[in-house]
mmCIF file with all atom_site columns, C-alpha atoms in Angstrom:
data_model
loop_
_atom_site.group_PDB
_atom_site.id
_atom_site.type_symbol
_atom_site.label_atom_id
_atom_site.label_alt_id
_atom_site.label_comp_id
_atom_site.label_asym_id
_atom_site.label_entity_id
_atom_site.label_seq_id
_atom_site.pdbx_PDB_ins_code
_atom_site.Cartn_x
_atom_site.Cartn_y
_atom_site.Cartn_z
_atom_site.occupancy
_atom_site.B_iso_or_equiv
_atom_site.pdbx_formal_charge
_atom_site.auth_seq_id
_atom_site.auth_comp_id
_atom_site.auth_asym_id
_atom_site.auth_atom_id
_atom_site.pdbx_PDB_model_num
ATOM 1   C CA . MET A 1 1   ? 23.808 -59.275 12.268 1.00 31.00 ? 1   MET A CA 1
ATOM 2   C CA . THR A 1 2   ? 25.258 -57.010 14.962 1.00 33.00 ? 2   THR A CA 1
ATOM 3   C CA . ALA A 1 3   ? 27.441 -57.854 17.950 1.00 37.00 ? 3   ALA A CA 1
ATOM 4   C CA . ILE A 1 4   ? 24.402 -57.218 20.158 1.00 37.00 ? 4   ILE A CA 1
ATOM 5   C CA . ALA A 1 5   ? 22.363 -59.869 18.125 1.00 40.00 ? 5   ALA A CA 1
ATOM 6   C CA . ALA A 1 6   ? 25.202 -62.377 18.389 1.00 35.00 ? 6   ALA A CA 1
ATOM 7   C CA . SER A 1 7   ? 25.321 -62.107 22.191 1.00 49.00 ? 7   SER A CA 1
ATOM 8   C CA . PRO A 1 8   ? 22.388 -63.696 24.167 1.00 51.00 ? 8   PRO A CA 1
ATOM 9   C CA . GLY A 1 9   ? 24.305 -62.640 27.537 1.00 60.00 ? 9   GLY A CA 1
ATOM 10  C CA . ILE A 1 10  ? 24.072 -58.889 26.502 1.00 65.00 ? 10  ILE A CA 1
ATOM 11  C CA . SER A 1 11  ? 20.481 -59.194 25.252 1.00 69.00 ? 11  SER A CA 1
ATOM 12  C CA . GLY A 1 12  ? 19.390 -60.524 28.638 1.00 70.00 ? 12  GLY A CA 1
ATOM 13  C CA . THR A 1 13  ? 21.291 -58.157 30.844 1.00 77.00 ? 13  THR A CA 1
ATOM 14  C CA . ALA A 1 14  ? 20.096 -55.267 28.607 1.00 78.00 ? 14  ALA A CA 1
ATOM 15  C CA . SER A 1 15  ? 16.542 -56.579 29.049 1.00 83.00 ? 15  SER A CA 1
ATOM 16  C CA . ALA A 1 16  ? 16.980 -56.814 32.891 1.00 86.00 ? 16  ALA A CA 1
ATOM 17  C CA . LEU A 1 17  ? 18.721 -53.349 33.229 1.00 86.00 ? 17  LEU A CA 1
ATOM 18  C CA . ARG A 1 18  ? 15.921 -51.938 31.070 1.00 88.00 ? 18  ARG A CA 1
ATOM 19  C CA . ARG A 1 19  ? 13.374 -52.862 33.617 1.00 91.00 ? 19  ARG A CA 1
ATOM 20  C CA . LEU A 1 20  ? 15.503 -51.870 36.397 1.00 93.00 ? 20  LEU A CA 1
ATOM 21  C CA . TYR A 1 21  ? 16.138 -48.489 34.964 1.00 90.00 ? 21  TYR A CA 1
ATOM 22  C CA . PHE A 1 22  ? 12.242 -47.786 34.484 1.00 95.00 ? 22  PHE A CA 1
ATOM 23  C CA . VAL A 1 23  ? 11.638 -48.737 38.005 1.00 96.00 ? 23  VAL A CA 1
ATOM 24  C CA . ARG A 1 24  ? 14.537 -46.396 39.071 1.00 94.00 ? 24  ARG A CA 1
ATOM 25  C CA . PHE A 1 25  ? 13.128 -43.473 37.028 1.00 96.00 ? 25  PHE A CA 1
ATOM 26  C CA . ALA A 1 26  ? 9.593  -43.928 38.847 1.00 97.00 ? 26  ALA A CA 1
ATOM 27  C CA . PHE A 1 27  ? 11.309 -44.389 42.197 1.00 97.00 ? 27  PHE A CA 1
ATOM 28  C CA . ALA A 1 28  ? 13.388 -41.086 41.738 1.00 96.00 ? 28  ALA A CA 1
ATOM 29  C CA . ILE A 1 29  ? 10.503 -38.925 40.621 1.00 96.00 ? 29  ILE A CA 1
ATOM 30  C CA . VAL A 1 30  ? 8.104  -39.991 43.219 1.00 96.00 ? 30  VAL A CA 1
ATOM 31  C CA . TRP A 1 31  ? 10.955 -39.796 45.914 1.00 96.00 ? 31  TRP A CA 1
ATOM 32  C CA . ALA A 1 32  ? 11.904 -36.139 44.657 1.00 95.00 ? 32  ALA A CA 1
ATOM 33  C CA . LEU A 1 33  ? 8.240  -35.085 44.588 1.00 95.00 ? 33  LEU A CA 1
ATOM 34  C CA . VAL A 1 34  ? 7.787  -36.065 48.254 1.00 95.00 ? 34  VAL A CA 1
ATOM 35  C CA . MET A 1 35  ? 11.176 -34.806 49.329 1.00 94.00 ? 35  MET A CA 1
ATOM 36  C CA . PHE A 1 36  ? 10.286 -31.372 47.898 1.00 92.00 ? 36  PHE A CA 1
ATOM 37  C CA . THR A 1 37  ? 7.368  -31.298 50.251 1.00 92.00 ? 37  THR A CA 1
ATOM 38  C CA . THR A 1 38  ? 9.750  -31.728 53.275 1.00 88.00 ? 38  THR A CA 1
ATOM 39  C CA . ALA A 1 39  ? 13.115 -30.224 52.025 1.00 82.00 ? 39  ALA A CA 1
ATOM 40  C CA . SER A 1 40  ? 12.976 -27.206 54.452 1.00 82.00 ? 40  SER A CA 1
ATOM 41  C CA . LYS A 1 41  ? 13.529 -28.941 57.605 1.00 86.00 ? 41  LYS A CA 1
ATOM 42  C CA . LEU A 1 42  ? 14.739 -32.558 58.956 1.00 91.00 ? 42  LEU A CA 1
ATOM 43  C CA . GLY A 1 43  ? 11.348 -33.834 60.118 1.00 92.00 ? 43  GLY A CA 1
ATOM 44  C CA . PRO A 1 44  ? 10.491 -37.530 60.328 1.00 94.00 ? 44  PRO A CA 1
ATOM 45  C CA . VAL A 1 45  ? 9.551  -37.990 56.601 1.00 94.00 ? 45  VAL A CA 1
ATOM 46  C CA . ALA A 1 46  ? 12.560 -36.309 55.294 1.00 94.00 ? 46  ALA A CA 1
ATOM 47  C CA . VAL A 1 47  ? 14.827 -38.345 57.472 1.00 95.00 ? 47  VAL A CA 1
ATOM 48  C CA . THR A 1 48  ? 13.078 -41.491 56.311 1.00 96.00 ? 48  THR A CA 1
ATOM 49  C CA . LEU A 1 49  ? 13.259 -40.528 52.667 1.00 96.00 ? 49  LEU A CA 1
ATOM 50  C CA . LEU A 1 50  ? 17.046 -39.562 53.208 1.00 96.00 ? 50  LEU A CA 1
ATOM 51  C CA . VAL A 1 51  ? 17.889 -42.865 54.268 1.00 97.00 ? 51  VAL A CA 1
ATOM 52  C CA . LEU A 1 52  ? 15.581 -44.617 52.046 1.00 97.00 ? 52  LEU A CA 1
ATOM 53  C CA . TYR A 1 53  ? 17.202 -43.201 48.826 1.00 96.00 ? 53  TYR A CA 1
ATOM 54  C CA . PRO A 1 54  ? 20.675 -44.886 49.280 1.00 96.00 ? 54  PRO A CA 1
ATOM 55  C CA . LEU A 1 55  ? 18.926 -48.134 50.710 1.00 98.00 ? 55  LEU A CA 1
ATOM 56  C CA . PHE A 1 56  ? 16.931 -48.138 47.166 1.00 97.00 ? 56  PHE A CA 1
ATOM 57  C CA . ASP A 1 57  ? 20.315 -47.672 45.339 1.00 94.00 ? 57  ASP A CA 1
ATOM 58  C CA . VAL A 1 58  ? 21.698 -50.860 47.327 1.00 96.00 ? 58  VAL A CA 1
ATOM 59  C CA . ALA A 1 59  ? 18.769 -52.898 46.178 1.00 96.00 ? 59  ALA A CA 1
ATOM 60  C CA . ALA A 1 60  ? 19.106 -51.514 42.660 1.00 94.00 ? 60  ALA A CA 1
ATOM 61  C CA . ALA A 1 61  ? 22.792 -52.470 42.526 1.00 92.00 ? 61  ALA A CA 1
ATOM 62  C CA . ILE A 1 62  ? 22.108 -55.865 44.001 1.00 94.00 ? 62  ILE A CA 1
ATOM 63  C CA . ILE A 1 63  ? 19.635 -56.381 41.208 1.00 93.00 ? 63  ILE A CA 1
ATOM 64  C CA . ASP A 1 64  ? 22.161 -55.050 38.711 1.00 87.00 ? 64  ASP A CA 1
ATOM 65  C CA . VAL A 1 65  ? 24.902 -57.474 39.851 1.00 90.00 ? 65  VAL A CA 1
ATOM 66  C CA . ARG A 1 66  ? 22.641 -60.437 39.481 1.00 88.00 ? 66  ARG A CA 1
ATOM 67  C CA . ALA A 1 67  ? 21.549 -59.193 36.005 1.00 83.00 ? 67  ALA A CA 1
ATOM 68  C CA . SER A 1 68  ? 25.054 -58.426 34.708 1.00 77.00 ? 68  SER A CA 1
ATOM 69  C CA . ARG A 1 69  ? 26.861 -61.420 35.765 1.00 75.00 ? 69  ARG A CA 1
ATOM 70  C CA . THR A 1 70  ? 27.314 -62.720 32.341 1.00 69.00 ? 70  THR A CA 1
ATOM 71  C CA . THR A 1 71  ? 28.618 -59.432 30.738 1.00 66.00 ? 71  THR A CA 1
ATOM 72  C CA . GLY A 1 72  ? 31.441 -58.330 32.941 1.00 69.00 ? 72  GLY A CA 1
ATOM 73  C CA . SER A 1 73  ? 32.868 -58.007 36.434 1.00 73.00 ? 73  SER A CA 1
ATOM 74  C CA . PRO A 1 74  ? 30.415 -56.748 39.095 1.00 84.00 ? 74  PRO A CA 1
ATOM 75  C CA . ALA A 1 75  ? 33.219 -55.448 41.385 1.00 87.00 ? 75  ALA A CA 1
ATOM 76  C CA . LEU A 1 76  ? 32.228 -51.800 40.705 1.00 89.00 ? 76  LEU A CA 1
ATOM 77  C CA . LEU A 1 77  ? 28.695 -52.680 41.531 1.00 90.00 ? 77  LEU A CA 1
ATOM 78  C CA . TYR A 1 78  ? 29.797 -54.121 44.880 1.00 93.00 ? 78  TYR A CA 1
ATOM 79  C CA . VAL A 1 79  ? 31.809 -50.829 45.647 1.00 94.00 ? 79  VAL A CA 1
ATOM 80  C CA . ASN A 1 80  ? 28.505 -49.061 44.995 1.00 92.00 ? 80  ASN A CA 1
ATOM 81  C CA . ILE A 1 81  ? 26.407 -51.324 47.438 1.00 96.00 ? 81  ILE A CA 1
ATOM 82  C CA . ALA A 1 82  ? 28.955 -50.777 50.150 1.00 96.00 ? 82  ALA A CA 1
ATOM 83  C CA . VAL A 1 83  ? 29.170 -46.992 49.607 1.00 96.00 ? 83  VAL A CA 1
ATOM 84  C CA . SER A 1 84  ? 25.278 -46.590 49.354 1.00 96.00 ? 84  SER A CA 1
ATOM 85  C CA . LEU A 1 85  ? 24.948 -48.849 52.506 1.00 98.00 ? 85  LEU A CA 1
ATOM 86  C CA . ILE A 1 86  ? 27.458 -46.673 54.466 1.00 98.00 ? 86  ILE A CA 1
ATOM 87  C CA . THR A 1 87  ? 25.741 -43.721 53.256 1.00 97.00 ? 87  THR A CA 1
ATOM 88  C CA . ALA A 1 88  ? 22.389 -44.658 54.641 1.00 98.00 ? 88  ALA A CA 1
ATOM 89  C CA . ILE A 1 89  ? 23.923 -45.179 57.922 1.00 98.00 ? 89  ILE A CA 1
ATOM 90  C CA . GLY A 1 90  ? 25.775 -42.137 57.661 1.00 98.00 ? 90  GLY A CA 1
ATOM 91  C CA . VAL A 1 91  ? 22.678 -39.977 56.591 1.00 97.00 ? 91  VAL A CA 1
ATOM 92  C CA . ALA A 1 92  ? 20.690 -41.432 59.573 1.00 97.00 ? 92  ALA A CA 1
ATOM 93  C CA . ILE A 1 93  ? 23.548 -40.396 61.867 1.00 97.00 ? 93  ILE A CA 1
ATOM 94  C CA . ALA A 1 94  ? 24.010 -37.024 60.106 1.00 97.00 ? 94  ALA A CA 1
ATOM 95  C CA . CYS A 1 95  ? 20.400 -36.264 60.699 1.00 96.00 ? 95  CYS A CA 1
ATOM 96  C CA . ALA A 1 96  ? 20.920 -35.696 64.220 1.00 95.00 ? 96  ALA A CA 1
ATOM 97  C CA . SER A 1 97  ? 23.427 -32.966 63.548 1.00 95.00 ? 97  SER A CA 1
ATOM 98  C CA . GLY A 1 98  ? 21.334 -30.890 61.146 1.00 94.00 ? 98  GLY A CA 1
ATOM 99  C CA . ILE A 1 99  ? 20.982 -30.303 57.245 1.00 94.00 ? 99  ILE A CA 1
ATOM 100 C CA . PRO A 1 100 ? 24.740 -29.123 56.900 1.00 96.00 ? 100 PRO A CA 1
ATOM 101 C CA . ALA A 1 101 ? 25.884 -32.603 58.039 1.00 97.00 ? 101 ALA A CA 1
ATOM 102 C CA . VAL A 1 102 ? 23.361 -34.540 55.757 1.00 96.00 ? 102 VAL A CA 1
ATOM 103 C CA . LEU A 1 103 ? 24.451 -32.462 52.825 1.00 96.00 ? 103 LEU A CA 1
ATOM 104 C CA . ARG A 1 104 ? 28.083 -33.176 53.451 1.00 97.00 ? 104 ARG A CA 1
ATOM 105 C CA . VAL A 1 105 ? 27.240 -37.078 53.479 1.00 97.00 ? 105 VAL A CA 1
ATOM 106 C CA . TRP A 1 106 ? 24.879 -36.640 50.670 1.00 96.00 ? 106 TRP A CA 1
ATOM 107 C CA . GLY A 1 107 ? 27.664 -34.987 48.555 1.00 96.00 ? 107 GLY A CA 1
ATOM 108 C CA . VAL A 1 108 ? 30.431 -37.449 49.265 1.00 97.00 ? 108 VAL A CA 1
ATOM 109 C CA . TRP A 1 109 ? 27.965 -40.279 48.441 1.00 96.00 ? 109 TRP A CA 1
ATOM 110 C CA . ALA A 1 110 ? 27.006 -38.542 44.946 1.00 96.00 ? 110 ALA A CA 1
ATOM 111 C CA . VAL A 1 111 ? 30.682 -38.053 44.134 1.00 97.00 ? 111 VAL A CA 1
ATOM 112 C CA . VAL A 1 112 ? 31.617 -41.531 44.820 1.00 96.00 ? 112 VAL A CA 1
ATOM 113 C CA . ALA A 1 113 ? 28.359 -43.118 43.215 1.00 93.00 ? 113 ALA A CA 1
ATOM 114 C CA . GLY A 1 114 ? 28.672 -40.901 40.344 1.00 94.00 ? 114 GLY A CA 1
ATOM 115 C CA . LEU A 1 115 ? 32.330 -41.846 39.672 1.00 95.00 ? 115 LEU A CA 1
ATOM 116 C CA . VAL A 1 116 ? 31.164 -45.618 39.883 1.00 93.00 ? 116 VAL A CA 1
ATOM 117 C CA . GLN A 1 117 ? 28.160 -44.904 37.675 1.00 88.00 ? 117 GLN A CA 1
ATOM 118 C CA . LEU A 1 118 ? 30.450 -43.263 35.035 1.00 92.00 ? 118 LEU A CA 1
ATOM 119 C CA . ILE A 1 119 ? 33.010 -45.992 35.005 1.00 92.00 ? 119 ILE A CA 1
ATOM 120 C CA . VAL A 1 120 ? 30.276 -48.870 34.916 1.00 87.00 ? 120 VAL A CA 1
ATOM 121 C CA . GLY A 1 121 ? 28.704 -46.837 31.935 1.00 86.00 ? 121 GLY A CA 1
ATOM 122 C CA . VAL A 1 122 ? 31.937 -46.679 30.182 1.00 90.00 ? 122 VAL A CA 1
ATOM 123 C CA . THR A 1 123 ? 32.614 -50.439 30.752 1.00 86.00 ? 123 THR A CA 1
ATOM 124 C CA . ARG A 1 124 ? 29.080 -51.224 29.303 1.00 77.00 ? 124 ARG A CA 1
ATOM 125 C CA . ARG A 1 125 ? 29.264 -48.899 26.080 1.00 79.00 ? 125 ARG A CA 1
ATOM 126 C CA . LYS A 1 126 ? 29.180 -52.057 23.757 1.00 77.00 ? 126 LYS A CA 1
ATOM 127 C CA . MET A 1 127 ? 25.696 -52.825 25.025 1.00 70.00 ? 127 MET A CA 1
ATOM 128 C CA . GLY A 1 128 ? 24.356 -49.505 24.198 1.00 68.00 ? 128 GLY A CA 1
ATOM 129 C CA . GLY A 1 129 ? 22.212 -47.308 25.940 1.00 69.00 ? 129 GLY A CA 1
ATOM 130 C CA . GLN A 1 130 ? 25.095 -46.226 28.251 1.00 79.00 ? 130 GLN A CA 1
ATOM 131 C CA . TRP A 1 131 ? 25.630 -42.592 27.386 1.00 86.00 ? 131 TRP A CA 1
ATOM 132 C CA . PRO A 1 132 ? 23.009 -41.364 29.569 1.00 86.00 ? 132 PRO A CA 1
ATOM 133 C CA . MET A 1 133 ? 24.612 -43.321 32.317 1.00 85.00 ? 133 MET A CA 1
ATOM 134 C CA . ILE A 1 134 ? 28.134 -41.799 31.660 1.00 91.00 ? 134 ILE A CA 1
ATOM 135 C CA . ILE A 1 135 ? 26.549 -38.323 31.585 1.00 91.00 ? 135 ILE A CA 1
ATOM 136 C CA . SER A 1 136 ? 24.507 -38.908 34.704 1.00 89.00 ? 136 SER A CA 1
ATOM 137 C CA . GLY A 1 137 ? 27.570 -40.048 36.679 1.00 91.00 ? 137 GLY A CA 1
ATOM 138 C CA . GLY A 1 138 ? 29.495 -37.114 35.813 1.00 94.00 ? 138 GLY A CA 1
ATOM 139 C CA . ILE A 1 139 ? 26.639 -34.745 36.749 1.00 94.00 ? 139 ILE A CA 1
ATOM 140 C CA . SER A 1 140 ? 26.475 -36.648 40.181 1.00 94.00 ? 140 SER A CA 1
ATOM 141 C CA . VAL A 1 141 ? 30.042 -36.056 40.833 1.00 96.00 ? 141 VAL A CA 1
ATOM 142 C CA . LEU A 1 142 ? 29.471 -32.189 40.203 1.00 96.00 ? 142 LEU A CA 1
ATOM 143 C CA . ALA A 1 143 ? 26.142 -32.254 42.180 1.00 94.00 ? 143 ALA A CA 1
ATOM 144 C CA . GLY A 1 144 ? 27.960 -33.926 45.131 1.00 95.00 ? 144 GLY A CA 1
ATOM 145 C CA . ALA A 1 145 ? 30.622 -31.252 45.091 1.00 96.00 ? 145 ALA A CA 1
ATOM 146 C CA . SER A 1 146 ? 27.960 -28.671 45.140 1.00 94.00 ? 146 SER A CA 1
ATOM 147 C CA . PHE A 1 147 ? 26.227 -30.458 48.118 1.00 95.00 ? 147 PHE A CA 1
ATOM 148 C CA . ILE A 1 148 ? 29.410 -30.209 50.113 1.00 96.00 ? 148 ILE A CA 1
ATOM 149 C CA . VAL A 1 149 ? 29.958 -26.553 49.243 1.00 95.00 ? 149 VAL A CA 1
ATOM 150 C CA . GLY A 1 150 ? 26.042 -25.818 49.979 1.00 93.00 ? 150 GLY A CA 1
ATOM 151 C CA . ALA A 1 151 ? 26.462 -27.301 53.501 1.00 94.00 ? 151 ALA A CA 1
ATOM 152 C CA . THR A 1 152 ? 28.211 -24.197 54.417 1.00 93.00 ? 152 THR A CA 1
ATOM 153 C CA . ALA A 1 153 ? 25.587 -21.887 53.156 1.00 90.00 ? 153 ALA A CA 1
ATOM 154 C CA . ASP A 1 154 ? 23.326 -19.793 55.288 1.00 90.00 ? 154 ASP A CA 1
ATOM 155 C CA . ASN A 1 155 ? 20.114 -21.673 56.193 1.00 87.00 ? 155 ASN A CA 1
ATOM 156 C CA . PRO A 1 156 ? 20.931 -24.534 53.988 1.00 90.00 ? 156 PRO A CA 1
ATOM 157 C CA . THR A 1 157 ? 17.910 -26.779 52.853 1.00 87.00 ? 157 THR A CA 1
ATOM 158 C CA . LEU A 1 158 ? 17.598 -30.200 51.222 1.00 90.00 ? 158 LEU A CA 1
ATOM 159 C CA . THR A 1 159 ? 15.902 -28.865 48.168 1.00 89.00 ? 159 THR A CA 1
ATOM 160 C CA . ASN A 1 160 ? 19.017 -29.527 46.023 1.00 87.00 ? 160 ASN A CA 1
ATOM 161 C CA . ALA A 1 161 ? 19.209 -33.184 47.249 1.00 86.00 ? 161 ALA A CA 1
ATOM 162 C CA . ALA A 1 162 ? 15.447 -33.593 46.219 1.00 88.00 ? 162 ALA A CA 1
ATOM 163 C CA . GLY A 1 163 ? 16.285 -31.989 42.785 1.00 89.00 ? 163 GLY A CA 1
ATOM 164 C CA . TYR A 1 164 ? 19.344 -34.187 42.334 1.00 89.00 ? 164 TYR A CA 1
ATOM 165 C CA . ALA A 1 165 ? 17.034 -37.233 41.937 1.00 92.00 ? 165 ALA A CA 1
ATOM 166 C CA . ILE A 1 166 ? 15.030 -35.858 38.998 1.00 94.00 ? 166 ILE A CA 1
ATOM 167 C CA . PRO A 1 167 ? 17.869 -35.582 36.344 1.00 92.00 ? 167 PRO A CA 1
ATOM 168 C CA . GLY A 1 168 ? 19.330 -38.856 37.595 1.00 89.00 ? 168 GLY A CA 1
ATOM 169 C CA . GLY A 1 169 ? 15.831 -40.397 37.091 1.00 91.00 ? 169 GLY A CA 1
ATOM 170 C CA . ILE A 1 170 ? 15.361 -38.765 33.739 1.00 93.00 ? 170 ILE A CA 1
ATOM 171 C CA . PHE A 1 171 ? 18.794 -40.339 32.616 1.00 87.00 ? 171 PHE A CA 1
ATOM 172 C CA . PHE A 1 172 ? 17.569 -43.801 33.898 1.00 87.00 ? 172 PHE A CA 1
ATOM 173 C CA . LEU A 1 173 ? 14.512 -43.262 31.666 1.00 93.00 ? 173 LEU A CA 1
ATOM 174 C CA . ILE A 1 174 ? 16.520 -42.414 28.527 1.00 90.00 ? 174 ILE A CA 1
ATOM 175 C CA . SER A 1 175 ? 18.749 -45.191 29.205 1.00 86.00 ? 175 SER A CA 1
ATOM 176 C CA . ALA A 1 176 ? 15.991 -47.617 29.556 1.00 89.00 ? 176 ALA A CA 1
ATOM 177 C CA . PHE A 1 177 ? 14.651 -46.508 26.106 1.00 89.00 ? 177 PHE A CA 1
ATOM 178 C CA . ARG A 1 178 ? 18.006 -46.827 24.582 1.00 84.00 ? 178 ARG A CA 1
ATOM 179 C CA . LEU A 1 179 ? 18.538 -50.384 25.971 1.00 80.00 ? 179 LEU A CA 1
ATOM 180 C CA . GLY A 1 180 ? 15.236 -51.581 24.006 1.00 77.00 ? 180 GLY A CA 1
ATOM 181 C CA . ARG A 1 181 ? 17.332 -52.278 20.928 1.00 66.00 ? 181 ARG A CA 1
ATOM 182 C CA . ALA A 1 182 ? 19.943 -54.369 22.864 1.00 55.00 ? 182 ALA A CA 1
ATOM 183 C CA . ALA A 1 183 ? 17.129 -56.029 24.886 1.00 51.00 ? 183 ALA A CA 1
ATOM 184 C CA . LYS A 1 184 ? 15.571 -57.211 21.515 1.00 60.00 ? 184 LYS A CA 1
ATOM 185 C CA . GLY A 1 185 ? 18.717 -58.487 20.465 1.00 55.00 ? 185 GLY A CA 1
ATOM 186 C CA . ASN A 1 186 ? 18.955 -56.609 17.379 1.00 48.00 ? 186 ASN A CA 1
#
């Protein structure tokens, strides 16, 4: 019997996270595909999508907090909720100033959220399925820095922000599959 099988709290958390990660994958892919169609300008659809993404992250983090109460401290998830909520507001305000301002806000969010994801993944290693989350968190930090730098480019676009969602979604999918064993308790 493994440590995973011996802990019903881990099994329940893994099962809930698995479902959440499948939903996050689907959302990220659909969001990115729609965002790619509007990434060249800040029209109403792009603005809506840019505000929606961090708000979806807030909802996902709330679900994560509820699912993982028995397996550890949710303090970093609360940080993620606050940062993503502030980001949604910041992006909405930045949209009035143009794409460079949006990229700066998006970049800072990607860095902070990536650090949180990385640290949460490290603390959940025993559950299994967390290496994709750790890697994704590290990539998010690097991507965030590139958004901030990219804001200074001539004619910046939101294409990189749209592209940012795809690897994140894929890492959620991989993690969901890897959590299958822990969710089954063996």
